[in-house]
Tab-separated table of C-alpha atoms in Angstrom:
chain	number	residue	atom	x	y	z
A	1	MET	CA	114.963	10.341	40.594
A	2	GLN	CA	115.119	13.311	42.273
A	3	PHE	CA	115.181	13.082	46.128
A	4	LEU	CA	113.794	16.753	48.127
A	5	LEU	CA	113.263	16.557	51.524
A	6	PRO	CA	110.912	19.809	52.620
A	7	ARG	CA	111.509	22.073	55.256
A	8	THR	CA	108.523	23.608	55.327
A	9	LEU	CA	105.033	23.258	53.461
A	10	TYR	CA	103.764	26.315	54.565
A	11	ARG	CA	103.626	29.278	52.784
A	12	GLY	CA	104.746	31.842	55.360
A	13	TRP	CA	107.944	30.137	56.182
A	14	LEU	CA	109.604	29.332	52.021
A	15	ARG	CA	113.180	30.835	50.994
A	16	PRO	CA	114.099	30.486	48.665
A	17	GLU	CA	116.255	27.009	48.940
A	18	ASP	CA	113.083	25.804	49.505
A	19	HIS	CA	112.592	26.128	45.544
A	20	VAL	CA	112.481	23.223	43.027
A	21	ASP	CA	112.683	22.540	39.418
A	22	LEU	CA	110.753	19.138	38.955
A	23	SER	CA	111.691	19.246	35.010
A	24	ASP	CA	111.144	15.644	33.470
A	25	ALA	CA	112.008	14.203	36.919
A	26	ARG	CA	110.225	12.151	38.704
A	27	VAL	CA	110.839	12.819	42.779
A	28	ALA	CA	111.183	10.516	45.649
A	29	ILE	CA	110.789	12.794	48.777
A	30	ALA	CA	112.809	11.444	51.533
A	31	GLU	CA	116.877	11.927	53.049
A	32	PRO	CA	118.600	11.534	49.919
A	33	ASP	CA	121.564	9.054	51.391
A	34	SER	CA	118.086	6.618	53.047
A	35	PRO	CA	117.655	3.438	51.094
A	36	LEU	CA	114.073	4.359	48.928
A	37	GLN	CA	112.062	1.747	50.981
A	38	THR	CA	112.368	3.589	54.403
A	39	ASN	CA	109.877	6.500	54.872
A	40	SER	CA	110.104	7.668	51.195
A	41	CYS	CA	107.319	9.211	48.637
A	42	ILE	CA	107.801	9.355	45.282
A	43	MET	CA	105.193	11.401	43.045
A	44	SER	CA	104.918	11.670	39.696
A	45	TYR	CA	103.217	13.887	37.364
A	46	ALA	CA	100.707	11.465	36.729
A	47	ARG	CA	100.681	7.681	35.892
A	48	THR	CA	98.648	6.130	33.702
A	49	GLU	CA	97.346	2.664	34.157
A	50	ARG	CA	95.935	-0.538	31.844
A	51	ASP	CA	95.215	-3.532	32.306
A	52	LEU	CA	96.509	-6.802	31.376
A	53	GLU	CA	95.690	-10.723	31.650
A	54	ASP	CA	94.813	-11.926	34.212
A	55	ARG	CA	93.248	-8.931	36.310
A	56	LYS	CA	97.097	-7.403	36.390
A	57	GLN	CA	97.127	-3.627	35.792
A	58	LEU	CA	100.142	-2.049	34.230
A	59	LEU	CA	101.130	2.133	35.971
A	60	THR	CA	103.184	4.019	34.042
A	61	TYR	CA	104.504	7.232	35.897
A	62	GLN	CA	105.200	10.043	33.981
A	63	PRO	CA	107.905	13.049	34.908
A	64	PHE	CA	106.814	16.391	35.494
A	65	PRO	CA	106.672	18.791	33.077
A	66	VAL	CA	109.817	20.661	31.488
A	67	GLY	CA	109.811	24.136	33.389
A	68	ALA	CA	108.212	23.011	36.639
A	69	ARG	CA	109.976	24.929	39.031
A	70	GLY	CA	108.697	26.252	42.309
A	71	PHE	CA	107.587	25.260	45.925
A	72	PHE	CA	105.712	22.872	47.208
A	73	TYR	CA	103.103	24.142	49.713
A	74	PHE	CA	99.728	23.574	51.822
A	75	TRP	CA	96.449	24.626	50.158
A	76	THR	CA	94.075	25.123	52.121
A	77	HIS	CA	90.410	24.893	51.170
A	78	PRO	CA	88.506	27.675	52.108
A	79	ARG	CA	84.808	26.108	53.781
A	80	ILE	CA	86.035	21.351	53.142
A	81	PRO	CA	89.562	21.593	55.385
A	82	LEU	CA	89.377	17.736	54.239
A	83	ALA	CA	89.369	18.789	50.672
A	84	SER	CA	92.789	20.675	51.224
A	85	SER	CA	96.148	19.155	50.112
A	86	VAL	CA	99.514	20.159	49.005
A	87	ARG	CA	100.425	21.649	45.517
A	88	PHE	CA	103.492	22.551	43.604
A	89	ARG	CA	103.403	26.363	42.764
A	90	LEU	CA	105.388	27.626	39.313
A	91	THR	CA	107.445	30.796	40.297
A	92	PRO	CA	109.127	33.226	38.092
A	93	SER	CA	111.567	32.871	40.249
A	94	SER	CA	113.340	31.433	43.425
A	95	ASP	CA	111.947	34.211	45.870
A	96	PRO	CA	108.923	32.895	47.343
A	97	ARG	CA	107.494	36.136	47.190
A	98	THR	CA	106.494	35.471	44.112
A	99	MET	CA	104.454	32.590	44.663
A	100	GLY	CA	101.864	35.713	44.401
A	101	GLN	CA	103.014	36.107	40.888
A	102	GLY	CA	103.322	32.080	39.525
A	103	GLN	CA	100.002	29.701	39.408
A	104	ASP	CA	99.542	26.317	40.551
A	105	LEU	CA	101.108	23.516	38.017
A	106	LEU	CA	98.020	21.707	36.132
A	107	THR	CA	97.263	18.172	35.424
A	108	GLU	CA	96.511	17.551	31.500
A	109	TYR	CA	92.891	18.000	32.194
A	110	GLY	CA	93.612	21.514	33.593
A	111	THR	CA	93.255	20.737	37.335
A	112	PRO	CA	95.500	22.018	39.908
A	113	TRP	CA	97.811	19.132	40.207
A	114	ASN	CA	97.624	17.880	44.336
A	115	ILE	CA	97.927	14.825	46.592
A	116	PRO	CA	95.051	15.230	48.667
A	117	LEU	CA	94.900	15.540	52.466
A	118	LEU	CA	92.799	12.132	52.584
A	119	ALA	CA	95.679	10.430	50.741
A	120	ILE	CA	98.140	12.022	52.983
A	121	THR	CA	96.457	11.400	56.596
A	122	THR	CA	95.595	7.732	56.032
A	123	GLY	CA	98.233	5.765	54.209
A	124	ASP	CA	102.095	4.969	54.665
A	125	ARG	CA	102.734	5.985	51.370
A	126	PHE	CA	102.800	10.070	51.428
A	127	ALA	CA	103.774	9.330	55.493
A	128	PRO	CA	106.757	11.990	55.157
A	129	LEU	CA	104.206	14.709	54.070
A	130	ARG	CA	102.076	14.108	56.824
A	131	ASP	CA	105.619	13.863	59.070
A	132	ILE	CA	106.088	17.743	57.472
A	133	LEU	CA	102.775	19.217	58.100
A	134	LEU	CA	102.611	17.357	61.521
A	135	ARG	CA	105.948	19.066	62.760
A	136	ASP	CA	105.054	22.289	61.076
A	137	GLN	CA	101.558	22.166	62.621
A	138	PHE	CA	99.967	23.553	59.871
A	139	PHE	CA	96.909	21.718	60.637
A	140	LEU	CA	94.935	20.777	63.461
A	141	LYS	CA	95.546	17.429	65.059
A	142	LYS	CA	91.882	16.813	65.073
A	143	LEU	CA	92.386	17.125	61.202
A	144	LEU	CA	94.369	14.761	60.945
A	145	ASP	CA	92.269	11.974	63.193
A	146	ASP	CA	88.817	13.180	61.507
A	147	SER	CA	90.310	12.407	58.003
A	148	ILE	CA	91.564	9.225	59.380
A	149	ARG	CA	88.119	8.390	60.804
A	150	LEU	CA	86.156	9.296	57.878
A	151	VAL	CA	88.043	6.555	55.582
A	152	ARG	CA	87.659	3.804	58.500
A	153	LYS	CA	84.312	4.301	58.756
A	154	PRO	CA	82.723	0.891	57.394
């Protein structure tokens, strides 16, 4: 398990020390010396589910692919702000100026790997990412409130 605590998710503030190598790893977003149970967010490249007897499920988490080196960043949907997400951009070097030369990490289905804003803002699992976004003041508190209201409506 690799421990990370991104300094920022705002593309304009990235520095070379924000570049990470996720190759063949599962990642916990947390302080390196904090216990996993307190305010951490475990991420993997993919997860598979298999139904077992008695309505139980077996979850298998796959590590990130070899060569997954780059930056976590917040991607804003151009027309639907609630559809924004945290993504991982593969880059040729640790220089943030190479973000334009890179591409987003893709899932096995060819879509960008991402953590949707609604998942970040409405549950405890991604609280560390929510804290980073709020600290960066990257998105308006109204967007956070709207996403919570959307999910909690009956």
